[in-house]
Coordinates of C-alpha atoms in Angstrom, one line a residue:
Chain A
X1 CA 0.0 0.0 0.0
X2 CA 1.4 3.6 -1.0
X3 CA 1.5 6.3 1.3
X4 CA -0.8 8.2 -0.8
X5 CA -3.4 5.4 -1.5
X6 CA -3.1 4.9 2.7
X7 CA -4.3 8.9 2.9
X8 CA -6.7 8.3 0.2
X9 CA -8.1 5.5 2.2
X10 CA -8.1 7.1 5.9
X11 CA -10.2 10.0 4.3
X12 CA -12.5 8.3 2.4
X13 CA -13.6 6.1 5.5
X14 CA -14.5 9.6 7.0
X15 CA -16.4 10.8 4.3
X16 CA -18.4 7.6 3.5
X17 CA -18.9 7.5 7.7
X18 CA -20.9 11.0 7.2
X19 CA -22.7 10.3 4.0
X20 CA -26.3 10.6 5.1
X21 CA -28.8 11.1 2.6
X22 CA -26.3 11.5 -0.1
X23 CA -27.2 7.6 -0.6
X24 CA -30.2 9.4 -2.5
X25 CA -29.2 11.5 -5.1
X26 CA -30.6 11.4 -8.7
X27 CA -27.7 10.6 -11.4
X28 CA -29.1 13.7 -13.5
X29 CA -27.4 17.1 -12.6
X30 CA -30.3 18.9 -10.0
X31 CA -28.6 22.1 -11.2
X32 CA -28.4 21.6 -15.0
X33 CA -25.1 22.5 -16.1
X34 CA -21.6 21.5 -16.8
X35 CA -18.4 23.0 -15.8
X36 CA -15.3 22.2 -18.0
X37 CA -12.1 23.1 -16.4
X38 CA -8.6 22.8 -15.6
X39 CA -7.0 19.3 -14.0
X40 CA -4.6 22.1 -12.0
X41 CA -4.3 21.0 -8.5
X42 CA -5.2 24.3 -6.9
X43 CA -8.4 24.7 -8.3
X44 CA -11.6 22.9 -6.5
X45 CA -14.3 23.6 -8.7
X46 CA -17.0 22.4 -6.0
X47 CA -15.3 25.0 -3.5
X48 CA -14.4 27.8 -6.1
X49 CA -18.2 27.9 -7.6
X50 CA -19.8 26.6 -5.0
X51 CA -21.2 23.1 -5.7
X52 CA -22.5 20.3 -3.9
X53 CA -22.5 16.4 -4.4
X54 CA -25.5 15.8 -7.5
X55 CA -25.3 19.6 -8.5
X56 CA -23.8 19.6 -11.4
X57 CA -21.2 17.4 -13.8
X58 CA -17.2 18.4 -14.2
X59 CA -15.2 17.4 -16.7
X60 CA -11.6 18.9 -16.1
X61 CA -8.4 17.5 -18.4
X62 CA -4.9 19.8 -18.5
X63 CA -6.1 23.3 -19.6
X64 CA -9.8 23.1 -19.4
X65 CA -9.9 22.6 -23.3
X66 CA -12.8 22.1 -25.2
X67 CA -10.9 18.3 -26.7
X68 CA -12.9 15.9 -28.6
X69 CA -12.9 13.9 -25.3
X70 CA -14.1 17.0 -23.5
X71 CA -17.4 17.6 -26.2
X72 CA -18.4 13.8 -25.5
X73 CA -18.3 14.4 -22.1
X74 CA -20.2 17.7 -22.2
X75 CA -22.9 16.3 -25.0
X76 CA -23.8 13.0 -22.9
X77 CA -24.1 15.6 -20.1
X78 CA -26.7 17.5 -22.3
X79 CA -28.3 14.6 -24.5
X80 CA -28.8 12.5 -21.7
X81 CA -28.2 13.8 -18.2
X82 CA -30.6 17.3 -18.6
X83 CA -27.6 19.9 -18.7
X84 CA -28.9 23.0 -20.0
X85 CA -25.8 25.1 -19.5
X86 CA -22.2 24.9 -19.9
X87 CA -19.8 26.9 -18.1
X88 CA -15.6 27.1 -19.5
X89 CA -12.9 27.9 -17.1
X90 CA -9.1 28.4 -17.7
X91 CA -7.2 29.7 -14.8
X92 CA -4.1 32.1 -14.5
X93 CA -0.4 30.6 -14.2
X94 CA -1.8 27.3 -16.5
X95 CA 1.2 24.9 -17.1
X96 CA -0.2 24.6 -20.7
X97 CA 0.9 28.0 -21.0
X98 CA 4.8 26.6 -19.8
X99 CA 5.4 24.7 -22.9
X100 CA 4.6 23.6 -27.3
X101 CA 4.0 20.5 -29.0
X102 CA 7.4 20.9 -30.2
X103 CA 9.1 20.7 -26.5
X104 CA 6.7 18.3 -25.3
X105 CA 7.1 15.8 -28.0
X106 CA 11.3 16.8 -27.7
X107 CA 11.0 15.8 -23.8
X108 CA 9.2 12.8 -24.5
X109 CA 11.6 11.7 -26.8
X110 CA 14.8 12.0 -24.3
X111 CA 13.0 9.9 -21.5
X112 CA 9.4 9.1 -19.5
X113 CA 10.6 10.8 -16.7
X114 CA 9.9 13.9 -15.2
X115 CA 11.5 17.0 -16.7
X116 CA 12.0 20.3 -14.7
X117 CA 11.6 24.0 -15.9
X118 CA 13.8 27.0 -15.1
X119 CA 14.4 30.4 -16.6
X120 CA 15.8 28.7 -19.2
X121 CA 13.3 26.6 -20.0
X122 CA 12.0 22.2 -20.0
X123 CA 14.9 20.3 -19.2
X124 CA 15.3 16.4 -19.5
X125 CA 17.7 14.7 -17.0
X126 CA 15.6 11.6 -17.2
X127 CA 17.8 8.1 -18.3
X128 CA 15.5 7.1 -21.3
X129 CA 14.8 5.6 -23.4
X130 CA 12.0 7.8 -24.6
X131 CA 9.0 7.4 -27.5
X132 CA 7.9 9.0 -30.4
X133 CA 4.4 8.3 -29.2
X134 CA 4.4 12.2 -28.4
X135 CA 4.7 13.2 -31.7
X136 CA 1.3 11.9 -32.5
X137 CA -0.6 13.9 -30.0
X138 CA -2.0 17.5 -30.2
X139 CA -0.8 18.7 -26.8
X140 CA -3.4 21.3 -26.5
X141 CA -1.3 23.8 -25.0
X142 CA -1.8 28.1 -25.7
X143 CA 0.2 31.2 -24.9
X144 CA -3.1 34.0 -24.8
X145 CA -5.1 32.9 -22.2
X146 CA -8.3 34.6 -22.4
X147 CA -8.0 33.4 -26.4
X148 CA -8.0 29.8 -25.3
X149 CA -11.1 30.4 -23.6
X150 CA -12.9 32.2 -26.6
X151 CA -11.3 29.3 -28.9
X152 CA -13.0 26.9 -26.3
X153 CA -16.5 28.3 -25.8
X154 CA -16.4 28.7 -29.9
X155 CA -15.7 25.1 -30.2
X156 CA -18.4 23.7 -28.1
X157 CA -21.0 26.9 -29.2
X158 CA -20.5 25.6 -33.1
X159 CA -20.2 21.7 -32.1
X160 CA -23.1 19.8 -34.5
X161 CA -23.9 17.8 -31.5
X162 CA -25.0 21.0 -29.2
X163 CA -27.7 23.2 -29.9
X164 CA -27.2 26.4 -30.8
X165 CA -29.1 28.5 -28.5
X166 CA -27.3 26.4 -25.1
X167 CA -25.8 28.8 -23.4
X168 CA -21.8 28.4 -23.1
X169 CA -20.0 31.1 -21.1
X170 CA -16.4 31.4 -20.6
X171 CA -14.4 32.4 -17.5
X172 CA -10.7 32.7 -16.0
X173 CA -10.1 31.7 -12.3
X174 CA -7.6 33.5 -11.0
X175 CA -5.0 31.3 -8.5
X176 CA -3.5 34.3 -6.7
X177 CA -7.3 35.6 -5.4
X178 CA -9.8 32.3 -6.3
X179 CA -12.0 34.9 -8.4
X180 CA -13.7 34.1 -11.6
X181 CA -13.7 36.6 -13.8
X182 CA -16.0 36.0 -17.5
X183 CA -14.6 36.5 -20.9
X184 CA -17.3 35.6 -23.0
Chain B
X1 CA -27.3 36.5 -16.5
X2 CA -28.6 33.1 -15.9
X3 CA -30.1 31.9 -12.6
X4 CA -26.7 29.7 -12.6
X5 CA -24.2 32.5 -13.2
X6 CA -25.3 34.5 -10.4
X7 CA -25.4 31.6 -7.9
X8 CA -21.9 30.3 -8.8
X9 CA -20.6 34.3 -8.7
X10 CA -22.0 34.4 -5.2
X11 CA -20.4 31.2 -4.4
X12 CA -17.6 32.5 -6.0
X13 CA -16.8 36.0 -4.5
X14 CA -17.5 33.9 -0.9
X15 CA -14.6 31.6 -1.7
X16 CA -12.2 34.6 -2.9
X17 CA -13.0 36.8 -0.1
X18 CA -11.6 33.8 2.9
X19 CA -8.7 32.4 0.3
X20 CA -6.1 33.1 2.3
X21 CA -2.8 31.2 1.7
X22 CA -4.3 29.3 -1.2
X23 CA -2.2 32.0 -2.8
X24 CA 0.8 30.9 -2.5
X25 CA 0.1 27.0 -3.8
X26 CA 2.6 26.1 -6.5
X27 CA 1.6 24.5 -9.6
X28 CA 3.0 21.3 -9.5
X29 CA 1.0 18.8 -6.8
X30 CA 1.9 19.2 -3.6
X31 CA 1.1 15.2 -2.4
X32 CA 1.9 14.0 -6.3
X33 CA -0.5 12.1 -8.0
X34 CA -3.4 12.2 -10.1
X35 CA -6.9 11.3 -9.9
X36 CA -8.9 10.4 -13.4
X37 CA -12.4 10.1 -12.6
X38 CA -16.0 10.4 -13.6
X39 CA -17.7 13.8 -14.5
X40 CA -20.8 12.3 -12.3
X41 CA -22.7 15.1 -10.4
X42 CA -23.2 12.9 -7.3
X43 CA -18.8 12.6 -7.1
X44 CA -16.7 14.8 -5.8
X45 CA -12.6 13.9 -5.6
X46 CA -12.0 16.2 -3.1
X47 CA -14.3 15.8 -0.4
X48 CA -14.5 11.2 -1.2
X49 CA -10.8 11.2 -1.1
X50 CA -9.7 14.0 1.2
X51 CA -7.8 16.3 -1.2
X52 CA -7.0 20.1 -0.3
X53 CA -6.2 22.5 -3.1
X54 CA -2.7 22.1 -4.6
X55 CA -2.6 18.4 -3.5
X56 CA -3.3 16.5 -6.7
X57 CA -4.1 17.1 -10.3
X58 CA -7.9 15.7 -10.5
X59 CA -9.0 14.4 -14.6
X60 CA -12.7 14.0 -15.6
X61 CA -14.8 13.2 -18.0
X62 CA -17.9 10.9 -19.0
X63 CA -17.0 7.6 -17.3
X64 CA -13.9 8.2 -15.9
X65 CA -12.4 6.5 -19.1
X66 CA -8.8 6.2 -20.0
X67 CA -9.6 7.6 -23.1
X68 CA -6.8 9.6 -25.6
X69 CA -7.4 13.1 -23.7
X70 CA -7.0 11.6 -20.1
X71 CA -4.0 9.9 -20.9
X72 CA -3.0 13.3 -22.6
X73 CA -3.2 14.7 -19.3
X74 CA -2.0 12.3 -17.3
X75 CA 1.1 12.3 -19.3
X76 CA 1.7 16.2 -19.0
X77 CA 0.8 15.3 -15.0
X78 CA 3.7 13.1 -14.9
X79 CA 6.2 14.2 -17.0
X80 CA 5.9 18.3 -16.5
X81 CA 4.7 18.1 -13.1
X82 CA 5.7 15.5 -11.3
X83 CA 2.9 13.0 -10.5
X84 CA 4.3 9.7 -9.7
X85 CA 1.3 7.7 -8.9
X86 CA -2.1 7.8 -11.3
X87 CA -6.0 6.7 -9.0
X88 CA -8.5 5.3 -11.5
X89 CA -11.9 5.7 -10.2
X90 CA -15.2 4.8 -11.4
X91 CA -18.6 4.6 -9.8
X92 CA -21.9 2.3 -9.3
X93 CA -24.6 3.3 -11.4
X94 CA -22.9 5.1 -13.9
X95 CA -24.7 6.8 -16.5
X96 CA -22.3 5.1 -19.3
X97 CA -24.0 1.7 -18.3
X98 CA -27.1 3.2 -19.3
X99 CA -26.6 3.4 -23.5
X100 CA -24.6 2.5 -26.4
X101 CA -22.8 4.0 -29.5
X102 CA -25.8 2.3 -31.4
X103 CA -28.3 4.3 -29.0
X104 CA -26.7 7.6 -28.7
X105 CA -26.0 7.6 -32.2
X106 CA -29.6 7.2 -32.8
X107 CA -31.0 9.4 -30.1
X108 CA -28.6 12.4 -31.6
X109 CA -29.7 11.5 -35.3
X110 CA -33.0 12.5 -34.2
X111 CA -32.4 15.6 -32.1
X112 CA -30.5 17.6 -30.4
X113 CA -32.7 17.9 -27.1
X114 CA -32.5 16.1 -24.2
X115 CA -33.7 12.4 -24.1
X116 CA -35.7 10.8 -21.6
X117 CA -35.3 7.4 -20.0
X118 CA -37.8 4.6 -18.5
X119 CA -38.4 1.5 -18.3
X120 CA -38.1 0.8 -21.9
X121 CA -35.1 2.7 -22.3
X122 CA -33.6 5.8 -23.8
X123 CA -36.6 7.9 -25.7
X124 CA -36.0 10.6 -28.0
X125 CA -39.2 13.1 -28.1
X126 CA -37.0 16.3 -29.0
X127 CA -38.5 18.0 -32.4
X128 CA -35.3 17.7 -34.8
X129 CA -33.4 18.5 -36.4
X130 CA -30.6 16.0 -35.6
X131 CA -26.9 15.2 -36.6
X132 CA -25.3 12.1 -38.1
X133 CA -22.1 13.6 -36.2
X134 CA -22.5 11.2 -33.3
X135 CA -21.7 8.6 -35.7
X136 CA -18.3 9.2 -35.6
X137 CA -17.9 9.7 -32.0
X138 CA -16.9 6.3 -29.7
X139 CA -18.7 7.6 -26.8
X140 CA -17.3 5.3 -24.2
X141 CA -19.8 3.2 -22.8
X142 CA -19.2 0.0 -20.7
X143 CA -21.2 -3.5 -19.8
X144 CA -19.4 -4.2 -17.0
X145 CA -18.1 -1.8 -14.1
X146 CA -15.4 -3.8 -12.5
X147 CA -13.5 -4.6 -16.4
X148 CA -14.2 -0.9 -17.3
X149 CA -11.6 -0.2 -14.5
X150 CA -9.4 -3.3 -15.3
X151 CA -9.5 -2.1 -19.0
X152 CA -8.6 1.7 -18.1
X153 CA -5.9 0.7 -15.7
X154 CA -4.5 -1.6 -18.4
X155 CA -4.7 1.2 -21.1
X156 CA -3.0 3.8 -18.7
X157 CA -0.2 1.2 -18.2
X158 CA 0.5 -0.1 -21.9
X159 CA 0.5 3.8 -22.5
X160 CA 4.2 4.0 -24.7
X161 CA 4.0 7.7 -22.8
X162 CA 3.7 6.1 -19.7
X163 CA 6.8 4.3 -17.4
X164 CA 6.2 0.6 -16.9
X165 CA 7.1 1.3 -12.8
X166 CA 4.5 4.4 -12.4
X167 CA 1.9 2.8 -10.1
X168 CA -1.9 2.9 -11.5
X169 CA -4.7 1.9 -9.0
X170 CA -8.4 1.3 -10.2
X171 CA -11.3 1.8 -7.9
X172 CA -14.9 1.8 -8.0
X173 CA -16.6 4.7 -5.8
X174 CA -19.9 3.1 -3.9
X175 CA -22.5 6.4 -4.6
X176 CA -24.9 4.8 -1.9
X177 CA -22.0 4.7 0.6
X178 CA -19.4 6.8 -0.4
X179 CA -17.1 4.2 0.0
X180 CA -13.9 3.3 -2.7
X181 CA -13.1 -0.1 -3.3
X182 CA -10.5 -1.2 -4.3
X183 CA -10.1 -3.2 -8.3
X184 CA -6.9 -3.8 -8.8

């Protein structure tokens, strides 16, 4: 047992020991929408918008971004699950911002390890060997934040699958004061 | 400004105005692993397995599934930010038990409004028109709960991106308890 499954564990017992009429919830959304965000540890989506267990789905995957993965999520949340309403949310200081398909796929190449960043940059001290598999894969990262989320809220708003008159909003969340601000 | 909007803005400027030292979190996670999970309303990582902000990057989508854009992330987790351990969870009565391609694909050739489900299953009574875009969408369904988290764990760790030694643990999250179980 890892240290961190051993923590995972210990909490859980705590929660599930409280659960109380959680047992009941409905699997549809009771608020209707969807929230697409960031993987970022220091965002809570729940805490920073202020959700509670069977309010609402969220989908989150590094940078919040509106991926083909993302729009399946999002249109079973709509098609079958009742969502009326999608909200988008990048965040300030993203690591998607840190890096290109270029370095990534460079990085990945060198080793699997983990690289580190300084002021000059992604560095590989990893032993290898690496893989090409990178070089396949549309990293999705961005360097104009409040562009990614436009890009984002464009892509779902002109999916086939959604209909047009679903409201999709767009919003940054800042990490240095935990305030949403909207873009679109 | 939608009913939704204002409520999560409330929620919102509650959270910013007691965030304290969240401040100060640094991007990479603080405890080091990530958790891919299901978009499900009635989960929430944080609270069912005891994570504070900046502790762990969390992944989401429509089943929790190990599908290309998770492992996307869960590769950038790793290798940019230092995640050495990945938590697989899915969850009893999962929506993705519920249809197939065959149905959504249908259901979505019909319309783009919100089905209904009984006892005879999945009912489309929106008024068109549809899309034939669903048909090229492998919208991640699963028979079987336990294999769907054998199957993602297996995925995650055949990943060419992924080191062979990087531990991946699947779990299936009890909503009627709260409680994780462990899969393999």
């Amino acid at each position: 047992m890892s240290e961190n499954l051993d923590k995972i564990l210990q909490a859980n017992a705590a929660y599930a020991a409280e659960f109380g009429d959680k047992a009941n919830l409905a699997m549809p959304p009771a608020r209707g929408f969807a929230v697409l965000t960031c993987m970022d540890a220091r965002l809570d989506p729940a805490k920073f918008a202020g959700l509670a267990e069977g309010d609402a789905h969220v989908i989150r995957n590094a940078g919040g971004r509106a991926s083909d993965d993302a729009i399946r999520s999002l249109v079973i949340s709509h098609k079958l699950l009742g969502t009326q309403e999608f909200f988008i949310v990048h965040h300030t200081d993203c690591g998607m911002e840190t890096f290109t398909d270029d370095i990534m796929r460079g990085l990945l190449r060198q080793s699997l390890d983990t690289a580190t960043i300084d002021e000059n940059g992604w560095r590989d001290t990893g032993a290898g060997p690496g893989t090409t598999e990178g070089d396949q894969v549309a990293w999705l990262t961005f360097t104009d934040l409040a562009q990614s989320v436009r890009d984002d809220v464009l892509r779902v708003k002109t999916s086939p699958m959604v209909p047009d008159d679903l409201p999709v909003r767009g919003f940054i969340y800042d990490c240095k004061s935990g305030r949403l601000e909207e873009v679109v």
